[in-house]
PDB file of C-alpha atoms in Angstrom:
ATOM      1  CA  UNK A   1      87.534 151.509 180.624  1.00  0.00           C
ATOM      2  CA  UNK A   2      84.006 151.730 179.561  1.00  0.00           C
ATOM      3  CA  UNK A   3      82.899 152.372 176.067  1.00  0.00           C
ATOM      4  CA  UNK A   4      80.360 154.978 175.349  1.00  0.00           C
ATOM      5  CA  UNK A   5      77.560 154.653 172.913  1.00  0.00           C
ATOM      6  CA  UNK A   6      79.460 156.839 170.514  1.00  0.00           C
ATOM      7  CA  UNK A   7      82.496 154.578 170.794  1.00  0.00           C
ATOM      8  CA  UNK A   8      80.331 151.553 170.218  1.00  0.00           C
ATOM      9  CA  UNK A   9      78.647 153.252 167.272  1.00  0.00           C
ATOM     10  CA  UNK A  10      82.031 154.185 165.758  1.00  0.00           C
ATOM     11  CA  UNK A  11      83.298 150.639 166.231  1.00  0.00           C
ATOM     12  CA  UNK A  12      80.077 149.336 164.713  1.00  0.00           C
ATOM     13  CA  UNK A  13      80.497 151.576 161.684  1.00  0.00           C
ATOM     14  CA  UNK A  14      84.139 150.540 161.277  1.00  0.00           C
ATOM     15  CA  UNK A  15      83.107 146.910 161.480  1.00  0.00           C
ATOM     16  CA  UNK A  16      80.285 147.533 159.013  1.00  0.00           C
ATOM     17  CA  UNK A  17      82.701 149.153 156.553  1.00  0.00           C
ATOM     18  CA  UNK A  18      85.208 146.334 156.970  1.00  0.00           C
ATOM     19  CA  UNK A  19      82.474 143.706 156.791  1.00  0.00           C
ATOM     20  CA  UNK A  20      80.934 145.345 153.757  1.00  0.00           C
ATOM     21  CA  UNK A  21      84.315 145.396 151.971  1.00  0.00           C
ATOM     22  CA  UNK A  22      84.865 141.740 152.907  1.00  0.00           C
ATOM     23  CA  UNK A  23      81.362 140.824 151.849  1.00  0.00           C
ATOM     24  CA  UNK A  24      81.787 142.637 148.518  1.00  0.00           C
ATOM     25  CA  UNK A  25      84.970 140.646 147.960  1.00  0.00           C
ATOM     26  CA  UNK A  26      83.151 137.423 148.859  1.00  0.00           C
ATOM     27  CA  UNK A  27      80.231 138.482 146.671  1.00  0.00           C
ATOM     28  CA  UNK A  28      82.582 139.121 143.729  1.00  0.00           C
ATOM     29  CA  UNK A  29      84.312 135.810 144.317  1.00  0.00           C
ATOM     30  CA  UNK A  30      80.917 134.106 144.518  1.00  0.00           C
ATOM     31  CA  UNK A  31      79.799 135.710 141.228  1.00  0.00           C
ATOM     32  CA  UNK A  32      83.063 134.661 139.623  1.00  0.00           C
ATOM     33  CA  UNK A  33      82.632 131.113 140.946  1.00  0.00           C
ATOM     34  CA  UNK A  34      79.042 131.063 139.731  1.00  0.00           C
ATOM     35  CA  UNK A  35      80.235 132.089 136.235  1.00  0.00           C
ATOM     36  CA  UNK A  36      82.919 129.411 136.383  1.00  0.00           C
ATOM     37  CA  UNK A  37      80.336 126.823 137.447  1.00  0.00           C
ATOM     38  CA  UNK A  38      78.020 127.829 134.584  1.00  0.00           C
ATOM     39  CA  UNK A  39      80.947 127.636 132.150  1.00  0.00           C
ATOM     40  CA  UNK A  40      81.920 124.259 133.627  1.00  0.00           C
ATOM     41  CA  UNK A  41      78.337 123.014 133.229  1.00  0.00           C
ATOM     42  CA  UNK A  42      78.330 124.136 129.593  1.00  0.00           C
ATOM     43  CA  UNK A  43      81.659 122.397 129.043  1.00  0.00           C
ATOM     44  CA  UNK A  44      80.317 119.238 130.689  1.00  0.00           C
ATOM     45  CA  UNK A  45      77.224 119.334 128.462  1.00  0.00           C
ATOM     46  CA  UNK A  46      79.520 119.581 125.432  1.00  0.00           C
ATOM     47  CA  UNK A  47      81.686 116.727 126.742  1.00  0.00           C
ATOM     48  CA  UNK A  48      78.572 114.650 127.394  1.00  0.00           C
ATOM     49  CA  UNK A  49      77.336 115.306 123.845  1.00  0.00           C
ATOM     50  CA  UNK A  50      80.733 114.324 122.438  1.00  0.00           C
ATOM     51  CA  UNK A  51      80.796 111.153 124.559  1.00  0.00           C
ATOM     52  CA  UNK A  52      77.320 110.238 123.339  1.00  0.00           C
ATOM     53  CA  UNK A  53      78.457 110.808 119.763  1.00  0.00           C
ATOM     54  CA  UNK A  54      81.555 108.669 120.362  1.00  0.00           C
ATOM     55  CA  UNK A  55      79.393 105.949 121.909  1.00  0.00           C
ATOM     56  CA  UNK A  56      77.155 105.951 118.838  1.00  0.00           C
ATOM     57  CA  UNK A  57      80.214 105.779 116.588  1.00  0.00           C
ATOM     58  CA  UNK A  58      81.642 102.926 118.671  1.00  0.00           C
ATOM     59  CA  UNK A  59      78.356 101.007 118.406  1.00  0.00           C
ATOM     60  CA  UNK A  60      78.499 101.450 114.620  1.00  0.00           C
ATOM     61  CA  UNK A  61      82.133 100.320 114.483  1.00  0.00           C
ATOM     62  CA  UNK A  62      81.323  97.358 116.722  1.00  0.00           C
ATOM     63  CA  UNK A  63      78.507  96.370 114.338  1.00  0.00           C
ATOM     64  CA  UNK A  64      80.864  96.671 111.379  1.00  0.00           C
ATOM     65  CA  UNK A  65      83.479  94.527 113.145  1.00  0.00           C
ATOM     66  CA  UNK A  66      80.886  91.860 113.905  1.00  0.00           C
ATOM     67  CA  UNK A  67      79.794  91.930 110.263  1.00  0.00           C
ATOM     68  CA  UNK A  68      83.427  91.641 109.123  1.00  0.00           C
ATOM     69  CA  UNK A  69      83.986  88.703 111.486  1.00  0.00           C
ATOM     70  CA  UNK A  70      80.971  86.947 109.979  1.00  0.00           C
ATOM     71  CA  UNK A  71      82.316  87.635 106.483  1.00  0.00           C
ATOM     72  CA  UNK A  72      85.732  86.264 107.481  1.00  0.00           C
ATOM     73  CA  UNK A  73      84.172  83.097 108.863  1.00  0.00           C
ATOM     74  CA  UNK A  74      82.191  82.718 105.626  1.00  0.00           C
ATOM     75  CA  UNK A  75      85.350  83.257 103.566  1.00  0.00           C
ATOM     76  CA  UNK A  76      87.244  80.716 105.665  1.00  0.00           C
ATOM     77  CA  UNK A  77      84.492  78.161 105.024  1.00  0.00           C
ATOM     78  CA  UNK A  78      84.552  78.930 101.294  1.00  0.00           C
ATOM     79  CA  UNK A  79      88.352  78.612 101.161  1.00  0.00           C
ATOM     80  CA  UNK A  80      88.134  75.305 103.014  1.00  0.00           C
ATOM     81  CA  UNK A  81      85.563  74.035 100.496  1.00  0.00           C
ATOM     82  CA  UNK A  82      87.742  75.187  97.591  1.00  0.00           C
ATOM     83  CA  UNK A  83      90.772  73.425  99.075  1.00  0.00           C
ATOM     84  CA  UNK A  84      88.760  70.223  99.463  1.00  0.00           C
ATOM     85  CA  UNK A  85      87.465  70.521  95.891  1.00  0.00           C
ATOM     86  CA  UNK A  86      90.999  71.129  94.661  1.00  0.00           C
ATOM     87  CA  UNK A  87      92.342  68.180  96.623  1.00  0.00           C
ATOM     88  CA  UNK A  88      89.546  65.705  95.863  1.00  0.00           C
ATOM     89  CA  UNK A  89      88.422  66.676  92.345  1.00  0.00           C
ATOM     90  CA  UNK A  90      90.794  68.987  90.476  1.00  0.00           C
ATOM     91  CA  UNK A  91      94.140  67.424  91.388  1.00  0.00           C
ATOM     92  CA  UNK A  92      93.101  63.836  90.594  1.00  0.00           C
ATOM     93  CA  UNK A  93      91.704  64.966  87.234  1.00  0.00           C
ATOM     94  CA  UNK A  94      94.858  66.946  86.492  1.00  0.00           C
ATOM     95  CA  UNK A  95      96.927  63.898  87.339  1.00  0.00           C
ATOM     96  CA  UNK A  96      94.814  61.816  84.946  1.00  0.00           C
ATOM     97  CA  UNK A  97      95.175  64.388  82.162  1.00  0.00           C
ATOM     98  CA  UNK A  98      98.901  64.652  82.823  1.00  0.00           C
ATOM     99  CA  UNK A  99      99.394  60.878  82.674  1.00  0.00           C
ATOM    100  CA  UNK A 100      97.381  60.723  79.435  1.00  0.00           C
ATOM    101  CA  UNK A 101      99.463  63.449  77.804  1.00  0.00           C
ATOM    102  CA  UNK A 102     102.673  62.000  79.184  1.00  0.00           C
ATOM    103  CA  UNK A 103     101.971  58.543  77.787  1.00  0.00           C
ATOM    104  CA  UNK A 104     100.962  60.045  74.415  1.00  0.00           C
ATOM    105  CA  UNK A 105     104.128  62.137  74.386  1.00  0.00           C
ATOM    106  CA  UNK A 106     106.255  59.088  75.209  1.00  0.00           C
ATOM    107  CA  UNK A 107     104.662  57.121  72.345  1.00  0.00           C
ATOM    108  CA  UNK A 108     105.288  59.921  69.879  1.00  0.00           C
ATOM    109  CA  UNK A 109     108.791  60.432  71.208  1.00  0.00           C
ATOM    110  CA  UNK A 110     109.553  56.733  70.818  1.00  0.00           C
ATOM    111  CA  UNK A 111     108.420  56.836  67.163  1.00  0.00           C
ATOM    112  CA  UNK A 112     109.780  60.287  66.297  1.00  0.00           C
ATOM    113  CA  UNK A 113     112.956  58.881  64.760  1.00  0.00           C
ATOM    114  CA  UNK A 114     110.842  56.554  62.577  1.00  0.00           C
ATOM    115  CA  UNK A 115     108.706  59.396  61.227  1.00  0.00           C
ATOM    116  CA  UNK A 116     111.364  60.563  58.779  1.00  0.00           C
ATOM    117  CA  UNK A 117     111.652  57.032  57.420  1.00  0.00           C
ATOM    118  CA  UNK A 118     107.831  56.794  57.205  1.00  0.00           C
ATOM    119  CA  UNK A 119     107.710  60.014  55.138  1.00  0.00           C
ATOM    120  CA  UNK A 120     110.334  58.632  52.786  1.00  0.00           C
ATOM    121  CA  UNK A 121     108.372  55.379  52.462  1.00  0.00           C
ATOM    122  CA  UNK A 122     105.124  57.329  51.802  1.00  0.00           C
ATOM    123  CA  UNK A 123     106.809  59.379  49.067  1.00  0.00           C
ATOM    124  CA  UNK A 124     108.128  56.156  47.496  1.00  0.00           C
ATOM    125  CA  UNK A 125     104.659  54.568  47.683  1.00  0.00           C
ATOM    126  CA  UNK A 126     103.135  57.639  45.980  1.00  0.00           C
ATOM    127  CA  UNK A 127     105.623  57.393  43.118  1.00  0.00           C
ATOM    128  CA  UNK A 128     105.045  53.654  42.731  1.00  0.00           C
ATOM    129  CA  UNK A 129     101.257  54.170  42.831  1.00  0.00           C
ATOM    130  CA  UNK A 130     101.520  56.868  40.143  1.00  0.00           C
ATOM    131  CA  UNK A 131     103.752  54.652  38.022  1.00  0.00           C
ATOM    132  CA  UNK A 132     101.399  51.692  38.346  1.00  0.00           C
ATOM    133  CA  UNK A 133      98.438  53.953  37.617  1.00  0.00           C
ATOM    134  CA  UNK A 134     100.107  55.125  34.383  1.00  0.00           C
ATOM    135  CA  UNK A 135     100.946  51.537  33.412  1.00  0.00           C
ATOM    136  CA  UNK A 136      97.362  50.420  34.051  1.00  0.00           C
ATOM    137  CA  UNK A 137      96.027  53.273  31.931  1.00  0.00           C
ATOM    138  CA  UNK A 138      98.367  52.295  29.086  1.00  0.00           C
ATOM    139  CA  UNK A 139      97.156  48.702  29.299  1.00  0.00           C
ATOM    140  CA  UNK A 140      93.536  49.673  29.244  1.00  0.00           C
TER     141      UNK A 140
END
C-alpha cells in the first residue's frame, strides 16, 4: 500500500498536533522546573547568607572562648600564688600568733586561781595603807 500525499499530509498534521501537545507539556514542565530552580537558587542564597552569619558568630564565640581560656590560665596562676603565699607566709605567722596567745592563755590560766587571793591581799593592803596614813597624819 502506497500512501498518497494527502495521507502523508494528514499523518503529518496528526503528528504535529500530537507533537505540539507533547511539546506544550514539556514546555510547561520546563517552565515549572525553571521556577523551581529559581526558587532553589533563592533558597540557597538565603542558606549561604545564614551560613556566613553562623560562621561570623562562631568566629566571635571562638574568640570569646580563647579569651576565657586566657583568663582561666591567669586565674589559675593567681590561685597558685595565693596558695603559696598562704602556705609560706600566712600560715607560719598564724602559727606564731596562735602559740603566743596559747602561751599567754596558759600563764593566765595557771594563775587564775591565785587572782582571787591577790584581790583579797590588795584590799587588805589598801586598808593597812589607809590606816597607816591616818596614823602618820595624827603623829604629824
